Amino acid sequence: MSGTVRAAVQVAPRTIEMREFPRPRIGPDDGLLRVEANGICGSDIEIYHGNIVMNPRPFVPGHEPVGIVEEVGERAAERWGVEPGDRVALEVVVPCRSCADCLTGAYQACRFRKFGHGVTGIDVAPSLWGGFAEHLYLSPNTVMHRIDPALPIEIAALYNPLGAGVRWAVQLGGVGLGDSLLVLGPGQRGLAAVIAAKAAGAGTVIVTGLSSDRHKLAVARELGADHTLVVDEEGFGSVADAVRDLTGGAGVDVAVDLTPMAALPITDALQSVRHGGRVVLAGLKGNREIPLVTDLIINRAITVKGAFGVDAAANRRAIQILESGTVPLEKLHTHTFGLDEVGLAIETLAADAGDDPAIHVSVHPGSATGGSR
């Protein structure tokens, strides 16, 4: 057993350094995870590029870790319901578990949380808070979920994007039996929203994308989307007009915007829902000011919700879908990289490296080399 742990540290925008840290000593209340895989999401791209600053200090990124519990203290094992050898998936937020928000189930709003996976600086002992590392420290208040070790790790690593689909489309959007849904943005979370909505009994699901997203839109149709729209192709009018044509003039019940850095899809979402419809905003815009016509919200009685992360209920439902084997999730995973290739992995998802289109990309610390499909 090595006394050190290798990890990828982001020290500046577009700058990742490989460093070694002392292997944490585990007591009765904490544990140590051997990271099998860590998925990459759109926010990782924006953080890597410097468009979003989650932490001004050097830190180990990676907020979608799944792996094997290698060490666990006696009290921690009882509290988490795990033992060495169990596979678990972690949530980003590490709450205090004691404040009013935590005690009433709103732990994502915890004002007293000090740590988070993939966002805490290496100056906070024991430094290993992110999933782009061989091992990750399990602090006493970590929120984790057991996941079937028989699942291929590439499928298990989809728990977070699929949880986002459940949370944003079904829990926040309220998509249910027979409802119609517009998904703006066919990335991994957009495709996960299709899966979650169809699993909840949605009727019509429409997905938008660009010409460069045609491969993703094809996957969306394979996963159950009823219609896909290429919004930048010649002759295309407006998203709202196309949606009304597809819904008999009514508009959709729910629209979810998952596009990064783009303002127009927010207006598209507001114009595409029916009177009294619901809009969920999940695509980060880099803290830019976005034009918003509030009269549109008022006059059409639209409910607008912001989507912050994935909670325990959504993660549990996502893991149930993963473990059911009923969805061809292998269509989502496109690239696997090793720990020394974190920068390349992020650039691949961002379409900044090579011509091989990516949907879901994950880093596997135990893999010597990566880039495979």
Coordinates of C-alpha atoms in Angstrom, one line a residue, residues 50-304:
G50 CA -11.7 30.0 -16.3
N51 CA -15.2 31.1 -17.3
I52 CA -16.5 30.0 -13.9
V53 CA -14.3 30.4 -10.8
M54 CA -15.3 27.8 -8.2
N55 CA -12.1 28.1 -6.2
P56 CA -9.3 30.7 -6.7
R57 CA -6.8 28.3 -5.0
P58 CA -5.3 25.1 -6.5
F59 CA -7.7 22.2 -6.1
V60 CA -8.3 18.7 -7.3
P61 CA -11.3 18.9 -9.7
G62 CA -13.8 16.1 -10.2
H63 CA -17.2 16.2 -8.6
E64 CA -18.7 13.0 -10.1
P65 CA -16.6 10.3 -8.4
V66 CA -17.6 6.6 -8.2
G67 CA -15.3 4.0 -6.6
I68 CA -14.6 1.4 -4.1
V69 CA -14.6 2.0 -0.3
E70 CA -11.0 1.0 0.5
E71 CA -10.9 2.0 4.2
V72 CA -13.7 3.0 6.5
G73 CA -13.9 3.7 10.2
E74 CA -16.2 1.7 12.5
R75 CA -18.6 4.6 13.2
A76 CA -18.5 5.8 9.6
A77 CA -19.3 2.3 8.3
E78 CA -22.4 2.1 10.5
R79 CA -23.5 5.6 9.6
W80 CA -23.1 5.1 5.8
G81 CA -24.2 1.5 5.8
V82 CA -21.1 0.4 3.9
E83 CA -18.0 -1.8 4.3
P84 CA -14.7 -2.1 2.6
G85 CA -15.2 -3.4 -1.0
D86 CA -18.5 -1.6 -1.6
R87 CA -18.9 0.6 -4.7
V88 CA -20.4 4.0 -4.0
A89 CA -21.2 7.2 -5.8
L90 CA -20.6 10.5 -4.1
E91 CA -22.6 13.8 -4.1
V92 CA -20.9 17.1 -4.6
V93 CA -22.1 18.8 -1.4
V94 CA -20.7 17.8 1.9
P95 CA -23.3 19.4 4.3
C96 CA -23.0 20.0 8.1
R97 CA -26.0 17.7 8.7
S98 CA -27.0 19.7 11.8
C99 CA -28.5 23.0 10.6
A100 CA -32.2 23.7 10.0
D101 CA -31.8 23.2 6.2
C102 CA -30.0 19.9 6.6
L103 CA -32.5 18.6 9.2
T104 CA -35.4 19.4 7.0
G105 CA -33.9 17.7 3.9
A106 CA -32.7 20.9 2.1
Y107 CA -29.1 20.0 2.7
Q108 CA -28.0 21.5 -0.6
A109 CA -28.8 24.9 0.9
C110 CA -26.6 24.3 3.9
R111 CA -24.9 27.6 4.9
F112 CA -22.4 25.9 7.1
R113 CA -20.9 23.4 4.7
K114 CA -17.1 23.8 4.5
F115 CA -16.2 21.2 1.8
G116 CA -17.4 19.9 -1.5
H117 CA -16.1 17.2 -3.8
G118 CA -14.1 18.7 -6.7
V119 CA -14.3 22.3 -5.4
T120 CA -12.2 22.4 -2.2
G121 CA -8.7 23.7 -2.2
I122 CA -5.7 21.5 -1.6
D123 CA -4.8 23.8 1.3
V124 CA -7.7 22.1 3.2
A125 CA -6.3 18.9 4.8
P126 CA -6.0 16.2 3.6
S127 CA -6.2 17.9 0.1
L128 CA -7.8 14.9 -1.7
W129 CA -11.3 16.3 -2.2
G130 CA -11.8 15.7 -5.9
G131 CA -12.3 12.7 -8.1
F132 CA -9.4 13.3 -10.4
A133 CA -7.2 11.3 -8.1
E134 CA -6.3 7.8 -7.2
H135 CA -8.0 8.1 -3.9
L136 CA -10.5 10.5 -2.4
Y137 CA -11.0 11.4 1.2
L138 CA -14.4 10.5 2.7
S139 CA -15.1 13.1 5.3
P140 CA -17.6 12.3 8.1
N141 CA -20.5 14.2 6.5
T142 CA -20.0 12.8 3.0
V143 CA -23.3 11.9 1.2
M144 CA -22.9 8.6 -0.7
H145 CA -25.0 6.0 -2.5
R146 CA -24.3 2.4 -3.0
I147 CA -24.2 1.2 -6.6
D148 CA -24.0 -2.3 -8.1
P149 CA -20.3 -3.3 -8.5
A150 CA -21.3 -5.6 -11.4
L151 CA -22.2 -2.6 -13.6
P152 CA -19.5 -1.7 -16.1
I153 CA -17.7 1.3 -14.6
E154 CA -18.5 3.5 -17.7
I155 CA -22.2 2.9 -17.0
A156 CA -21.8 3.5 -13.2
A157 CA -20.1 6.8 -14.0
L158 CA -23.3 8.1 -15.6
Y159 CA -25.0 8.3 -12.2
N160 CA -24.6 12.1 -11.9
P161 CA -25.8 13.2 -15.4
L162 CA -28.7 10.7 -15.2
G163 CA -29.5 12.1 -11.7
A164 CA -29.5 15.6 -13.2
G165 CA -32.0 14.4 -15.8
V166 CA -34.3 13.0 -13.1
R167 CA -33.9 16.1 -10.9
W168 CA -34.3 18.8 -13.5
A169 CA -36.9 17.3 -15.8
V170 CA -39.0 15.2 -13.5
Q171 CA -38.6 16.6 -9.9
L172 CA -38.3 20.3 -10.7
G173 CA -40.0 20.3 -14.1
G174 CA -42.8 18.0 -12.9
V175 CA -42.8 15.9 -16.0
G176 CA -45.2 13.0 -15.6
L177 CA -47.6 10.7 -17.5
G178 CA -48.5 12.1 -20.9
D179 CA -46.7 15.4 -20.4
S180 CA -44.7 17.1 -23.2
L181 CA -41.1 18.3 -22.7
L182 CA -38.7 20.5 -24.6
V183 CA -35.0 19.9 -23.9
L184 CA -32.8 22.7 -25.1
G185 CA -29.3 21.2 -25.5
P186 CA -28.5 17.6 -26.4
G187 CA -25.4 17.1 -24.1
Q188 CA -25.2 14.3 -21.7
R189 CA -27.6 15.9 -19.2
G190 CA -30.0 16.8 -22.0
L191 CA -30.0 13.2 -23.1
A192 CA -30.4 12.1 -19.5
A193 CA -33.5 14.3 -19.3
V194 CA -34.9 12.4 -22.2
I195 CA -34.3 9.1 -20.4
A196 CA -35.8 10.4 -17.2
A197 CA -38.8 11.9 -18.8
K198 CA -39.7 8.8 -20.8
A199 CA -39.2 6.7 -17.6
A200 CA -41.7 9.0 -15.9
G201 CA -44.2 8.4 -18.7
A202 CA -43.8 11.6 -20.7
G203 CA -45.6 11.8 -24.0
T204 CA -43.9 14.1 -26.5
V205 CA -40.2 14.9 -26.0
I206 CA -38.5 17.4 -28.3
V207 CA -34.8 18.1 -28.2
T208 CA -32.9 21.0 -29.8
G209 CA -29.3 21.2 -30.9
L210 CA -26.9 22.7 -33.5
S211 CA -25.6 21.2 -36.7
S212 CA -22.5 20.2 -34.8
D213 CA -24.8 18.2 -32.5
R214 CA -26.3 15.9 -35.1
H215 CA -24.7 12.8 -33.6
K216 CA -26.2 13.7 -30.2
L217 CA -29.6 14.3 -31.7
A218 CA -29.4 10.9 -33.3
V219 CA -28.7 9.4 -29.9
A220 CA -31.6 11.4 -28.4
R221 CA -34.0 9.7 -30.9
E222 CA -32.6 6.3 -30.0
L223 CA -33.2 7.1 -26.3
G224 CA -36.9 8.0 -27.0
A225 CA -37.0 11.6 -28.1
D226 CA -40.0 12.0 -30.5
H227 CA -38.6 15.0 -32.4
T228 CA -35.2 16.7 -32.8
L229 CA -34.7 20.2 -34.1
V230 CA -31.4 21.6 -35.7
V231 CA -31.8 25.2 -34.8
D232 CA -29.0 26.7 -36.9
E233 CA -29.7 24.9 -40.2
E234 CA -30.7 27.0 -43.2
G235 CA -34.3 27.8 -43.3
F236 CA -35.1 27.0 -39.7
G237 CA -37.5 29.6 -38.2
S238 CA -37.8 29.8 -34.5
V239 CA -37.8 27.2 -31.8
A240 CA -41.2 28.4 -30.4
D241 CA -42.8 28.2 -33.9
A242 CA -41.5 24.7 -34.4
V243 CA -42.7 23.5 -31.0
R244 CA -46.1 24.9 -31.5
D245 CA -46.3 23.1 -34.9
L246 CA -45.4 19.9 -33.1
T247 CA -47.9 20.4 -30.2
G248 CA -51.0 21.5 -32.2
G249 CA -50.4 25.1 -31.2
A250 CA -50.4 24.5 -27.5
G251 CA -46.7 24.5 -26.6
V252 CA -45.0 22.1 -24.2
D253 CA -45.8 21.5 -20.6
V254 CA -42.2 21.8 -19.5
A255 CA -39.0 23.3 -21.1
V256 CA -35.5 22.7 -19.6
D257 CA -32.6 24.8 -20.8
L258 CA -29.2 23.0 -20.5
T259 CA -27.2 25.1 -22.9
P260 CA -23.9 26.5 -21.6
M261 CA -23.2 30.2 -22.0
A262 CA -26.0 30.9 -24.5
A263 CA -28.8 33.4 -23.8
L264 CA -31.3 32.8 -26.6
P265 CA -32.4 29.4 -25.3
I266 CA -33.8 31.0 -22.2
T267 CA -36.2 33.0 -24.4
D268 CA -36.9 30.0 -26.5
A269 CA -37.9 28.1 -23.4
L270 CA -40.2 30.8 -22.2
Q271 CA -41.9 31.2 -25.6
S272 CA -42.3 27.5 -26.1
V273 CA -44.2 26.5 -23.0
R274 CA -48.0 26.6 -22.8
H275 CA -49.9 29.1 -20.7
G276 CA -49.1 28.0 -17.1
G277 CA -46.2 25.9 -18.2
R278 CA -42.9 25.4 -16.4
V279 CA -39.4 26.3 -17.3
V280 CA -36.3 24.9 -15.6
L281 CA -33.0 26.8 -16.0
A282 CA -30.0 24.5 -15.6
G283 CA -27.4 25.8 -18.2
L284 CA -24.8 28.0 -16.6
K285 CA -24.0 31.3 -18.4
G286 CA -20.8 32.3 -16.7
N287 CA -22.4 34.9 -14.4
R288 CA -23.2 37.1 -17.4
E289 CA -26.3 39.3 -17.4
I290 CA -29.0 37.8 -19.5
P291 CA -31.8 39.8 -21.1
L292 CA -35.1 38.6 -19.6
V293 CA -38.6 39.8 -20.6
T294 CA -40.5 39.4 -17.4
D295 CA -43.8 40.3 -18.9
L296 CA -43.6 37.1 -20.8
I297 CA -43.4 35.2 -17.6
I298 CA -46.3 37.2 -16.0
N299 CA -48.7 37.3 -18.9
R300 CA -48.4 33.5 -19.6
A301 CA -48.3 32.5 -15.9
I302 CA -45.0 30.6 -16.3
T303 CA -43.3 29.0 -13.4
V304 CA -39.5 29.4 -13.6

